[in-house]
Coordinates of C-alpha atoms and ligand atoms in Angstrom, one line a residue:
X164 CA 97.5 49.5 105.5
X165 CA 99.7 46.6 104.3
X166 CA 97.8 46.5 101.0
X167 CA 98.5 50.1 100.5
X168 CA 102.2 49.5 101.2
X169 CA 102.3 46.6 98.7
X170 CA 100.6 48.8 96.0
X171 CA 103.0 51.7 96.6
X172 CA 105.9 49.2 96.5
X173 CA 104.7 48.0 93.1
X174 CA 104.2 51.6 91.8
X175 CA 107.6 52.7 93.0
X176 CA 109.2 49.6 91.4
X177 CA 107.5 50.2 88.0
X178 CA 108.5 53.9 88.0
X179 CA 112.0 53.1 89.2
X180 CA 112.5 50.6 86.4
X181 CA 111.0 53.0 83.9
X182 CA 113.4 55.8 85.0
X183 CA 116.4 53.5 84.7
X184 CA 115.4 52.2 81.3
X185 CA 114.6 55.8 80.3
X186 CA 118.1 57.0 81.4
X187 CA 119.8 54.6 78.9
X188 CA 118.5 56.6 75.9
X189 CA 118.6 59.9 77.7
X190 CA 121.2 62.5 76.5
X191 CA 121.8 63.5 80.1
X192 CA 121.3 60.1 81.9
X193 CA 122.8 60.9 85.3
X194 CA 119.8 62.6 86.9
X195 CA 117.2 60.2 85.4
X196 CA 119.2 57.2 86.5
X197 CA 119.6 58.5 90.0
X198 CA 115.9 59.2 90.2
X199 CA 115.2 55.6 89.2
X200 CA 117.7 54.2 91.7
X201 CA 116.1 56.4 94.5
X202 CA 112.6 55.1 93.5
X203 CA 113.9 51.5 93.6
X204 CA 115.4 52.1 97.1
X205 CA 112.1 53.5 98.3
X206 CA 110.4 50.5 96.8
X207 CA 112.8 48.2 98.7
X208 CA 112.2 50.0 101.9
X209 CA 108.4 49.9 101.5
X210 CA 108.6 46.3 100.5
X211 CA 110.7 45.5 103.5
X212 CA 108.1 47.0 105.9
X213 CA 104.9 45.7 104.1
X214 CA 106.1 42.2 103.1
X215 CA 108.2 41.3 106.1
X216 CA 106.6 38.7 108.4
X217 CA 106.3 39.4 112.1
X218 CA 109.4 38.1 113.9
X219 CA 109.1 34.6 115.1
X220 CA 107.9 34.6 118.7
X221 CA 110.1 31.7 119.5
X222 CA 113.4 33.7 119.3
X223 CA 111.9 36.5 121.4
X224 CA 110.9 34.0 124.1
X225 CA 114.4 32.6 124.2
X226 CA 116.0 36.0 124.6
X227 CA 113.7 36.9 127.5
X228 CA 114.3 33.5 129.1
X229 CA 118.1 34.0 128.9
X230 CA 117.9 37.5 130.4
X231 CA 115.9 36.2 133.3
X232 CA 117.8 33.0 133.9
X233 CA 121.4 34.2 133.9
X234 CA 121.0 37.1 136.4
X235 CA 118.9 34.9 138.7
X236 CA 121.9 32.4 138.8
X237 CA 124.4 35.2 139.2
X238 CA 122.6 37.1 141.9
X239 CA 123.2 34.3 144.3
X240 CA 126.8 35.5 144.7
X241 CA 127.8 39.1 145.0
X242 CA 129.8 39.5 141.8
X243 CA 132.8 41.7 141.6
X244 CA 134.2 43.4 138.5
X245 CA 137.3 41.6 137.2
X246 CA 138.9 44.9 136.3
X247 CA 138.2 47.3 139.2
X248 CA 136.6 45.1 141.9
X249 CA 133.4 47.1 142.0
X250 CA 130.2 45.2 143.0
X251 CA 128.1 44.2 139.9
X252 CA 124.4 43.8 139.9
X253 CA 122.5 41.3 137.8
X254 CA 121.3 44.1 135.5
X255 CA 124.9 44.6 134.4
X256 CA 124.9 41.2 132.8
X257 CA 123.4 40.9 129.3
X258 CA 123.2 38.1 126.8
X259 CA 125.3 38.9 123.7
X260 CA 125.5 36.3 121.0
X261 CA 124.4 33.6 123.5
X262 CA 127.1 34.4 126.0
X263 CA 126.7 36.4 129.3
X264 CA 128.6 39.6 129.0
X265 CA 129.3 41.9 132.0
X266 CA 129.4 45.7 131.6
X267 CA 130.9 47.3 134.7
X268 CA 129.0 50.4 135.7
X269 CA 132.1 51.8 137.5
X270 CA 135.0 51.3 135.1
X271 CA 132.8 50.6 131.9
X272 CA 134.9 47.6 131.0
X273 CA 133.1 44.9 129.1
X274 CA 134.0 41.2 129.2
X275 CA 132.5 37.8 129.0
X276 CA 131.3 36.2 132.2
X277 CA 133.3 33.1 132.7
X278 CA 131.7 30.4 134.7
X279 CA 133.0 30.2 138.2
X280 CA 133.6 26.6 139.4
X281 CA 132.0 27.2 142.8
X282 CA 128.5 27.7 141.4
Ligands
ZN406 ZN1 134.9 47.6 136.8

C-alpha cells in the first residue's frame, strides 16, 4: 500500500510539473497552470501520507502519563471552579502545552490550574 502511494506521488509530481511547464507556453495558461498546481497539491498530500513516519511512541507515552498523573494528584482534593464554585472532576483537567488546564462543565470557563500550596 505504501509503495503504491509512493508511485502515485511520483506520477502526480511528474504530471504536475509537466502541466506547469506546459502552461508557460500555453496561449491560455490559467487552466493548465491550475491543473498542474492541483496535481502537485495531490502529490504533496499523497507524499505526506505515504512517506511520513509513524509518530514517535515516546511523545504518546508522555501525553498518556501526564493525563493519568495530574488528575490522580488533583482528585485527592475536591476541586472547585475558580469562576462559579462548581465541583470539578479530574476529567475536567486536560494537559494543554504541558500545563494542566481546567474546563468547567458548569460555566464553561477555561483557565490554567495553578498549584495550590497545600498539596
Ligand atoms: Zn465554573
